[in-house]
Each structure stands twice: as structure tokens, then as C-alpha cells.
């Protein structure tokens, strides 16, 4: 591997005329960008952690919120997001295989694997749109926001009791009194959320939205590089480093999803 | 190429044989990532049935996530095979900032949550 021989002594390495970090300018700048971008995501996830612990009792359990799966009836917690994670891991593999093909100057290989990566990215974006749609749309029964702002859902099908976030149930006269000032809400947006505190919805839209924007721009950049591969730009240049650079970005997007998956859906 | 673009000097090329080896590593890492994700989902769905404490499950999730992150960064992003100085450049910000931030902010959040109960 060129630029990677550890035999170069420090004096030569840091003496000028060569990159002391052993990478090209473009690749280093991509890494710098990813480092700062990752810190942005750390900020978001830490903020999420703060609010979550701050409102521990009122925080909805993600498993009970995202339970839909296309063409299947009933509750299927985690299944859909597991599928999304699988799609993103798959497209990460195809990307790294494209990079590997580039190292062998195998243009056909790069074309095949990059095309599959783009398809994987598009499927992921579609999945996210579907999930957002269901979250915004909400459940059939919806929930009630009581006068003090607490969100309560029906405890049973017969609608004789409302379940409060602290586990107790409102029944009989208490229920009738509470219902006079309660408002019915369905689904979630930036101000109300039928599953619990509105902050949960805010963070959901913001973090998965920010990640989705990254996936979207990743697909776009992948597509531009893909067109260049088809045109033979990198063949003429003598190397496929551009594929490697977008590859870094794409893996970063997958990396962020690994953390979002854990902290938003699992924990 | 102009004299200013020296990218070619640092570009990595490898032969058919090296490629074979690398593809093997890529697929091994893939199965590992898939296996860990499968484990996470199974644990997320059935931890109550297994009778394990939630705090244990939570820390298992965090540990598995860090393992996944390590494999993506080290192998797919190739960081493991870069220069040491380059590796530190990428990792130092997290050791200094992110971990510090997580510890500070979460302690504060739990504290405020406790204080609320007495108000």
C-alpha cells in the first residue's frame, strides 16, 4: 500500500515535501469534515440524552411507538427499524466493495457496486419517509392531552379508563372530570405528540431528519461520482480516490445510524 | 494532472491477490455487523422474557454499539491502517469532548430530574 510504509523515519516524514499524515489533501479534508460532523451528531444525541433523563417518567418507549410494518397487521416493535438498519449495512458493504474494485482499477466492479449502493440509499430514504408518515399520522385511537399537559391513552378497548404515564389509571368520576378539559390528539408533530412528551417527537424529527438529509446528500454525491465513473473520468485520472472519499462519507452515515438506532430505538 | 494535485502519490492500488484478501475481510466484518445487529434486536424484543435486568441490557447495547462503530471505522473507513498520527487526529476530539460532554450532561439531567421531585 503506497503511502503506508512505516519504515519512513520521522525526520523524513515531518521534514516537508510529503504529507506527514500519509494521506492526500482531499482525503484528509473529508476526514476533517467527518470529525466535525460527528461532533454535531454527538451534540444532538447528548441533548437527547439530557431531555430523556430529565423527563424520565414521561418519556415514551420507542418500541411502543414504532410498531408498524408494511403489509403486516398488528404490533411488530423494532422489526421495521431492524430492516432499515439491515439496508444501511448492506449498502455500506456494497460501498466498500466499490472502493476495493477501485483499488484494482476494475471499472466494471466500481459501476456495479456503486449502483447497488445508490439503490440501497434510496430504499433507506423511502423507508424513513414511510416511518415518518406513520409517526405523524398516529394511531387510530389517538390519545388525550389533559389540562396539566400529561398525555393519557386508553387503557382498554372499551375506553373505560385512561392510562397515565406514571402507571395509574383514571376511571369513573375522575375520568369524566378530566375529559371535560382534555383535548384529543392524534399522531405527532413539533407541538403535540400522542405517545408522550412533545420533546420526543421534536428529537425524532430533528435527529432522524438530520441523518436522513445526510443520506440524501450521500445518495446525491454517490450519483455524481457514479456518473463520473461511467464517463471514465477516474480511469483517465489513473486512480479511483474519489470513490474512496465518497465511501468515507457513506460509511460515516452508516456509523451515525448505528448510534441513532441504539440510543433512539433500543434504549 | 497539474503539479499541485499530488493525490496520485498517496493513492492505494492493489493487485488481484490482495483484493481477494481484502474482500474476505470485508465480508467477515459484514457478517459480524449483521450478527451484532441481530443480537441487539433479539435482546430488545425478548429481554423481558430472558429475565435480565434492564441496566444490564442497556450497557450491553452500548457496548455492542461501540464494537460495531469500531469495526466500521477501523475496517470500512480504513482508519486502522492509516498513520498513527492520523488515527489520533480523528479520535482525539471524541476522547476530549464527546465523552466529557456525555458524562457532564447526563449527570446534570439525572440531578435535575431528582430535584423536580422535591419541588
Short mmCIF file of C-alpha atoms in Angstrom, two decimals:
data_model
loop_
_atom_site.label_atom_id
_atom_site.label_comp_id
_atom_site.label_asym_id
_atom_site.label_seq_id
_atom_site.Cartn_x
_atom_site.Cartn_y
_atom_site.Cartn_z
CA UNK A 1 0.00 0.00 0.00
CA UNK A 2 1.57 3.26 -1.13
CA UNK A 3 1.95 5.97 1.46
CA UNK A 4 1.65 3.44 4.21
CA UNK A 5 5.12 2.12 4.77
CA UNK A 6 6.01 2.54 8.42
CA UNK A 7 9.70 2.40 7.51
CA UNK A 8 9.86 6.14 6.74
CA UNK A 9 11.66 7.76 9.65
CA UNK A 10 10.08 10.70 11.44
CA UNK A 11 12.61 13.21 10.16
CA UNK A 12 11.77 12.50 6.53
CA UNK A 13 8.07 12.35 7.31
CA UNK A 14 7.86 15.71 9.05
CA UNK A 15 10.69 17.35 7.12
CA UNK A 16 8.44 18.78 4.42
CA UNK A 17 7.82 17.74 0.86
CA UNK A 18 5.47 14.92 1.86
CA UNK A 19 2.22 14.50 3.75
CA UNK A 20 3.21 13.69 7.33
CA UNK A 21 -0.15 12.03 7.89
CA UNK A 22 0.32 9.82 4.85
CA UNK A 23 -2.91 10.78 3.11
CA UNK A 24 -3.80 13.05 0.22
CA UNK A 25 -5.22 16.51 0.77
CA UNK A 26 -8.73 15.55 -0.35
CA UNK A 27 -8.97 12.52 1.87
CA UNK A 28 -7.70 14.42 4.89
CA UNK A 29 -10.24 17.18 4.34
CA UNK A 30 -13.02 14.59 4.10
CA UNK A 31 -11.87 13.23 7.46
CA UNK A 32 -11.76 16.72 8.97
CA UNK A 33 -15.31 17.29 7.81
CA UNK A 34 -16.46 13.95 9.21
CA UNK A 35 -14.81 14.64 12.57
CA UNK A 36 -16.67 17.94 12.91
CA UNK A 37 -19.91 16.46 11.60
CA UNK A 38 -19.67 13.62 14.10
CA UNK A 39 -19.29 16.16 16.89
CA UNK A 40 -22.51 17.80 15.69
CA UNK A 41 -24.30 14.48 15.92
CA UNK A 42 -22.75 13.86 19.35
CA UNK A 43 -24.25 17.20 20.40
CA UNK A 44 -27.71 16.14 19.21
CA UNK A 45 -27.58 12.74 20.85
CA UNK A 46 -26.25 14.16 24.12
CA UNK A 47 -29.06 16.75 24.09
CA UNK A 48 -31.49 13.88 23.53
CA UNK A 49 -29.94 12.02 26.46
CA UNK A 50 -30.30 15.10 28.64
CA UNK A 51 -34.03 15.55 27.96
CA UNK A 52 -34.65 11.87 28.23
CA UNK A 53 -33.17 11.63 31.70
CA UNK A 54 -34.69 14.96 32.64
CA UNK A 55 -38.21 13.72 31.80
CA UNK A 56 -37.53 10.05 32.51
CA UNK A 57 -41.10 9.30 33.66
CA UNK A 58 -42.96 10.97 30.78
CA UNK A 59 -40.64 9.71 28.03
CA UNK A 60 -42.30 7.27 25.61
CA UNK A 61 -40.77 3.86 24.98
CA UNK A 62 -39.68 3.88 21.33
CA UNK A 63 -40.62 0.22 21.00
CA UNK A 64 -44.25 1.11 21.68
CA UNK A 65 -44.21 4.00 19.22
CA UNK A 66 -42.73 2.44 16.09
CA UNK A 67 -44.63 -0.79 15.77
CA UNK A 68 -45.80 -0.75 12.16
CA UNK A 69 -44.54 -2.95 9.39
CA UNK A 70 -45.68 -2.74 5.75
CA UNK A 71 -48.29 -5.35 4.75
CA UNK A 72 -48.39 -6.80 8.27
CA UNK A 73 -51.15 -6.19 10.77
CA UNK A 74 -50.72 -5.83 14.48
CA UNK A 75 -47.72 -4.71 16.51
CA UNK A 76 -44.23 -5.51 15.35
CA UNK A 77 -41.88 -3.48 17.53
CA UNK A 78 -38.29 -3.00 16.32
CA UNK A 79 -38.83 -5.09 13.20
CA UNK A 80 -39.07 -2.17 10.79
CA UNK A 81 -36.11 -0.26 12.17
CA UNK A 82 -34.11 -3.50 12.14
CA UNK A 83 -34.89 -3.77 8.43
CA UNK A 84 -33.74 -0.18 7.88
CA UNK A 85 -30.51 -0.94 9.73
CA UNK A 86 -30.01 -4.02 7.59
CA UNK A 87 -30.50 -1.99 4.40
CA UNK A 88 -27.91 0.56 5.51
CA UNK A 89 -25.38 -2.11 6.48
CA UNK A 90 -25.90 -3.76 3.08
CA UNK A 91 -25.28 -0.51 1.24
CA UNK A 92 -22.18 0.02 3.38
CA UNK A 93 -20.80 -3.31 2.20
CA UNK A 94 -21.51 -2.54 -1.45
CA UNK A 95 -19.77 0.82 -1.00
CA UNK A 96 -16.63 -0.70 0.48
CA UNK A 97 -16.63 -3.27 -2.34
CA UNK A 98 -16.78 -0.39 -4.84
CA UNK A 99 -13.74 1.16 -3.14
CA UNK A 100 -11.96 -2.19 -3.28
CA UNK A 101 -12.74 -2.54 -7.01
CA UNK A 102 -11.35 0.96 -7.50
CA UNK A 103 -8.07 -0.09 -5.93
CA UNK A 104 -7.78 -2.77 -8.61
CA UNK A 105 -8.77 -0.25 -11.33
CA UNK A 106 -11.72 -2.51 -12.07
CA UNK A 107 -14.19 -0.08 -13.62
CA UNK A 108 -16.97 -2.64 -14.09
CA UNK A 109 -16.78 -3.60 -10.43
CA UNK A 110 -17.00 0.03 -9.33
CA UNK A 111 -20.04 0.59 -11.56
CA UNK A 112 -21.87 -2.46 -10.22
CA UNK A 113 -21.21 -1.84 -6.53
CA UNK A 114 -21.83 1.89 -6.67
CA UNK A 115 -25.14 1.34 -8.44
CA UNK A 116 -26.19 -1.07 -5.68
CA UNK A 117 -25.09 1.43 -3.03
CA UNK A 118 -27.26 4.13 -4.58
CA UNK A 119 -30.24 1.76 -4.74
CA UNK A 120 -29.70 0.84 -1.06
CA UNK A 121 -29.60 4.52 -0.10
CA UNK A 122 -32.83 5.22 -1.96
CA UNK A 123 -34.59 2.28 -0.29
CA UNK A 124 -33.45 3.57 3.09
CA UNK A 125 -34.80 7.06 2.33
CA UNK A 126 -38.12 5.55 1.27
CA UNK A 127 -38.28 3.54 4.48
CA UNK A 128 -37.65 6.64 6.52
CA UNK A 129 -40.40 8.53 4.71
CA UNK A 130 -42.77 5.66 5.47
CA UNK A 131 -41.87 5.72 9.14
CA UNK A 132 -42.29 9.47 9.38
CA UNK A 133 -45.70 9.17 7.72
CA UNK A 134 -46.88 6.66 10.32
CA UNK A 135 -45.47 8.65 13.22
CA UNK A 136 -47.14 11.86 12.05
CA UNK A 137 -50.36 10.03 11.28
CA UNK A 138 -50.54 8.32 14.67
CA UNK A 139 -52.70 5.51 15.99
CA UNK A 140 -56.40 5.04 15.31
CA UNK A 141 -57.48 5.70 18.90
CA UNK A 142 -55.09 8.60 19.46
CA UNK A 143 -54.59 9.97 22.96
CA UNK A 144 -55.81 12.71 25.29
CA UNK A 145 -53.84 15.67 26.49
CA UNK A 146 -55.09 16.56 29.97
CA UNK A 147 -55.29 20.09 31.34
CA UNK A 148 -51.85 19.83 33.00
CA UNK A 149 -50.26 18.69 29.74
CA UNK A 150 -49.95 14.97 30.53
CA UNK A 151 -50.62 12.55 27.73
CA UNK A 152 -53.00 9.71 28.52
CA UNK A 153 -54.00 6.79 26.31
CA UNK A 154 -57.00 4.49 26.58
CA UNK A 155 -56.11 1.63 28.90
CA UNK A 156 -58.52 -0.79 27.21
CA UNK A 157 -60.59 -1.30 24.08
CA UNK A 158 -63.83 -0.46 25.87
CA UNK A 159 -62.50 3.04 26.65
CA UNK A 160 -63.45 2.99 30.32
CA UNK A 161 -60.10 4.06 31.71
CA UNK A 162 -57.23 6.35 30.71
CA UNK A 163 -53.68 5.25 31.43
CA UNK A 164 -51.40 7.95 32.84
CA UNK A 165 -47.65 7.95 32.23
CA UNK A 166 -46.96 7.16 35.89
CA UNK A 167 -48.89 3.89 35.57
CA UNK A 168 -52.11 4.83 37.36
CA UNK A 169 -55.49 4.73 35.61
CA UNK A 170 -58.26 7.32 35.54
CA UNK A 171 -61.75 5.82 35.91
CA UNK A 172 -65.38 6.75 36.67
CA UNK A 173 -65.93 10.26 38.01
CA UNK A 174 -62.22 11.18 37.82
CA UNK A 175 -62.24 10.25 34.17
CA UNK A 176 -65.36 12.30 33.43
CA UNK A 177 -63.87 15.33 35.20
CA UNK A 178 -60.58 15.03 33.37
CA UNK A 179 -62.28 14.60 30.00
CA UNK A 180 -64.02 17.99 30.29
CA UNK A 181 -60.76 19.86 29.86
CA UNK A 182 -58.86 17.25 27.85
CA UNK A 183 -58.11 17.59 24.15
CA UNK A 184 -57.98 14.67 21.75
CA UNK A 185 -54.75 14.37 19.81
CA UNK A 186 -53.69 12.04 17.07
CA UNK A 187 -50.20 11.47 15.76
CA UNK A 188 -47.23 13.69 16.38
CA UNK A 189 -45.80 16.96 15.18
CA UNK A 190 -43.49 19.57 16.67
CA UNK A 191 -46.00 20.75 19.29
CA UNK A 192 -48.07 17.70 20.25
CA UNK A 193 -47.26 14.02 20.46
CA UNK A 194 -49.82 11.37 21.26
CA UNK A 195 -47.18 8.95 22.51
CA UNK A 196 -45.81 11.17 25.27
CA UNK A 197 -43.86 14.40 25.69
CA UNK A 198 -43.67 16.56 22.53
CA UNK A 199 -39.89 16.74 23.00
CA UNK A 200 -39.67 13.10 21.96
CA UNK A 201 -41.25 13.99 18.61
CA UNK A 202 -39.02 17.06 18.25
CA UNK A 203 -35.90 15.00 18.76
CA UNK A 204 -37.18 12.27 16.49
CA UNK A 205 -37.83 14.68 13.64
CA UNK A 206 -34.62 16.56 14.22
CA UNK A 207 -32.17 13.70 14.63
CA UNK A 208 -33.58 11.27 12.08
CA UNK A 209 -34.27 14.24 9.81
CA UNK A 210 -30.69 15.44 10.05
CA UNK A 211 -29.45 11.92 9.44
CA UNK A 212 -31.88 11.49 6.54
CA UNK A 213 -30.57 14.70 5.00
CA UNK A 214 -27.10 13.21 5.20
CA UNK A 215 -28.32 10.04 3.50
CA UNK A 216 -29.98 12.13 0.82
CA UNK A 217 -26.87 14.19 0.09
CA UNK A 218 -24.84 10.97 0.25
CA UNK A 219 -27.01 9.43 -2.47
CA UNK A 220 -26.66 12.61 -4.50
CA UNK A 221 -22.85 12.71 -4.23
CA UNK A 222 -22.68 8.96 -4.89
CA UNK A 223 -24.72 9.54 -8.02
CA UNK A 224 -22.43 12.32 -9.26
CA UNK A 225 -19.36 10.13 -8.71
CA UNK A 226 -21.20 7.23 -10.35
CA UNK A 227 -21.77 9.32 -13.48
CA UNK A 228 -18.08 10.23 -13.48
CA UNK A 229 -17.17 6.54 -13.24
CA UNK A 230 -19.43 5.82 -16.22
CA UNK A 231 -17.78 8.63 -18.17
CA UNK A 232 -14.35 7.20 -17.38
CA UNK A 233 -13.10 10.30 -15.53
CA UNK A 234 -11.22 8.31 -12.90
CA UNK A 235 -9.88 5.83 -15.43
CA UNK A 236 -8.22 8.79 -17.17
CA UNK A 237 -7.01 10.18 -13.84
CA UNK A 238 -5.33 6.89 -13.05
CA UNK A 239 -6.96 6.29 -9.68
CA UNK A 240 -10.36 5.97 -8.04
CA UNK A 241 -9.68 8.02 -4.92
CA UNK A 242 -12.88 9.99 -5.38
CA UNK A 243 -14.84 6.77 -4.84
CA UNK A 244 -12.86 6.28 -1.65
CA UNK A 245 -13.75 9.77 -0.44
CA UNK A 246 -17.49 9.41 -1.00
CA UNK A 247 -17.09 5.97 0.54
CA UNK A 248 -15.81 7.58 3.73
CA UNK A 249 -18.85 9.85 3.80
CA UNK A 250 -21.22 6.96 3.16
CA UNK A 251 -19.72 4.83 5.95
CA UNK A 252 -19.99 7.78 8.27
CA UNK A 253 -23.72 7.98 7.54
CA UNK A 254 -23.98 4.28 8.43
CA UNK A 255 -21.94 4.90 11.57
CA UNK A 256 -24.31 7.64 12.73
CA UNK A 257 -27.26 5.34 12.15
CA UNK A 258 -25.64 2.71 14.38
CA UNK A 259 -25.74 5.25 17.22
CA UNK A 260 -29.21 6.59 16.40
CA UNK A 261 -30.52 3.02 16.27
CA UNK A 262 -29.15 2.27 19.73
CA UNK A 263 -29.99 5.48 21.54
CA UNK A 264 -33.30 6.22 19.90
CA UNK A 265 -34.85 2.82 19.30
CA UNK A 266 -33.19 0.33 21.62
CA UNK A 267 -32.51 2.13 24.87
CA UNK B 1 -2.68 16.42 -13.73
CA UNK B 2 -1.27 19.70 -12.53
CA UNK B 3 1.73 19.91 -10.27
CA UNK B 4 -0.48 20.99 -7.41
CA UNK B 5 -2.53 17.84 -7.32
CA UNK B 6 -0.32 15.30 -5.63
CA UNK B 7 -3.14 12.90 -4.81
CA UNK B 8 -1.63 10.23 -7.03
CA UNK B 9 1.34 9.91 -4.66
CA UNK B 10 -0.87 8.69 -1.85
CA UNK B 11 -3.33 6.62 -3.81
CA UNK B 12 -3.59 2.99 -2.90
CA UNK B 13 -3.60 0.34 -5.55
CA UNK B 14 -3.60 -3.36 -5.01
CA UNK B 15 -3.30 -6.50 -7.05
CA UNK B 16 -5.89 -9.16 -7.76
CA UNK B 17 -4.47 -11.27 -4.95
CA UNK B 18 -4.51 -8.53 -2.32
CA UNK B 19 -8.03 -7.71 -3.44
CA UNK B 20 -9.14 -11.24 -2.69
CA UNK B 21 -7.81 -10.93 0.85
CA UNK B 22 -9.47 -7.57 1.34
CA UNK B 23 -12.83 -8.81 0.09
CA UNK B 24 -12.63 -11.63 2.60
CA UNK B 25 -12.07 -9.13 5.41
CA UNK B 26 -14.95 -7.00 4.13
CA UNK B 27 -17.37 -9.92 4.22
CA UNK B 28 -16.18 -11.12 7.63
CA UNK B 29 -16.82 -7.63 9.01
CA UNK B 30 -20.23 -7.59 7.30
CA UNK B 31 -21.34 -10.83 8.98
CA UNK B 32 -20.04 -9.53 12.27
CA UNK B 33 -22.05 -6.29 11.96
CA UNK B 34 -25.14 -8.23 10.91
CA UNK B 35 -24.72 -10.69 13.78
CA UNK B 36 -24.37 -7.92 16.35
CA UNK B 37 -27.44 -6.12 14.96
CA UNK B 38 -29.39 -9.37 15.11
CA UNK B 39 -28.29 -9.86 18.70
CA UNK B 40 -29.35 -6.30 19.57
CA UNK B 41 -32.79 -6.73 18.03
CA UNK B 42 -33.32 -10.11 19.74
CA UNK B 43 -32.26 -8.65 23.06
CA UNK B 44 -34.50 -5.60 22.51
CA UNK B 45 -37.52 -7.80 21.80
CA UNK B 46 -37.10 -10.56 24.36
CA UNK B 47 -35.02 -9.17 27.24
CA UNK B 48 -38.06 -9.26 29.50
CA UNK B 49 -38.61 -12.94 28.72
CA UNK B 50 -34.96 -13.71 29.42
CA UNK B 51 -35.34 -12.17 32.86
CA UNK B 52 -32.27 -9.92 32.59
CA UNK B 53 -32.08 -6.59 34.41
CA UNK B 54 -32.70 -3.51 32.23
CA UNK B 55 -29.49 -1.78 33.30
CA UNK B 56 -27.51 -4.80 32.15
CA UNK B 57 -29.36 -4.83 28.82
CA UNK B 58 -28.72 -1.11 28.40
CA UNK B 59 -24.98 -1.40 28.94
CA UNK B 60 -24.86 -4.41 26.63
CA UNK B 61 -26.47 -2.27 23.92
CA UNK B 62 -23.91 0.49 24.43
CA UNK B 63 -21.02 -1.96 24.37
CA UNK B 64 -22.31 -3.67 21.20
CA UNK B 65 -22.77 -0.27 19.56
CA UNK B 66 -19.18 0.69 20.31
CA UNK B 67 -17.96 -2.64 18.89
CA UNK B 68 -19.97 -2.00 15.71
CA UNK B 69 -18.60 1.53 15.48
CA UNK B 70 -15.06 0.20 15.88
CA UNK B 71 -15.43 -2.25 13.00
CA UNK B 72 -16.99 0.31 10.67
CA UNK B 73 -14.34 2.94 11.37
CA UNK B 74 -11.35 0.58 11.55
CA UNK B 75 -12.11 -1.62 8.54
CA UNK B 76 -14.71 0.05 6.29
CA UNK B 77 -13.26 3.51 6.75
CA UNK B 78 -9.79 2.01 6.76
CA UNK B 79 -8.65 4.03 9.77
CA UNK B 80 -6.85 1.08 11.32
CA UNK B 81 -4.33 1.09 8.50
CA UNK B 82 -3.62 4.81 8.47
CA UNK B 83 -0.68 6.52 10.16
CA UNK B 84 -0.85 6.67 13.95
CA UNK B 85 -0.83 10.47 13.94
CA UNK B 86 -3.80 10.41 11.59
CA UNK B 87 -5.72 8.00 13.82
CA UNK B 88 -5.20 10.28 16.82
CA UNK B 89 -6.34 13.27 14.79
CA UNK B 90 -9.67 11.56 14.16
CA UNK B 91 -10.19 10.11 17.63
CA UNK B 92 -8.84 12.78 19.99
CA UNK B 93 -11.88 15.11 19.66
CA UNK B 94 -14.17 12.40 21.00
CA UNK B 95 -11.98 11.38 23.86
CA UNK B 96 -11.61 15.02 24.88
CA UNK B 97 -15.04 16.45 24.03
CA UNK B 98 -17.73 13.84 23.49
CA UNK B 99 -17.07 11.58 26.46
CA UNK B 100 -16.65 14.60 28.73
CA UNK B 101 -19.90 16.09 27.40
CA UNK B 102 -21.83 12.84 27.86
CA UNK B 103 -20.72 12.43 31.46
CA UNK B 104 -21.36 16.07 32.43
CA UNK B 105 -24.72 16.43 30.71
CA UNK B 106 -26.19 13.13 31.84
CA UNK B 107 -25.20 13.69 35.47
CA UNK B 108 -26.84 17.11 35.29
CA UNK B 109 -30.02 15.67 33.73
CA UNK B 110 -30.42 12.99 36.38
CA UNK B 111 -29.82 15.61 39.08
CA UNK B 112 -32.50 17.97 37.71
CA UNK B 113 -34.91 15.05 37.44
CA UNK B 114 -34.32 14.26 41.14
CA UNK B 115 -34.68 17.90 42.20
CA UNK B 116 -38.04 18.13 40.39
CA UNK B 117 -39.48 15.53 42.73
CA UNK B 118 -38.95 17.79 45.73
CA UNK B 119 -40.43 20.94 44.20
#
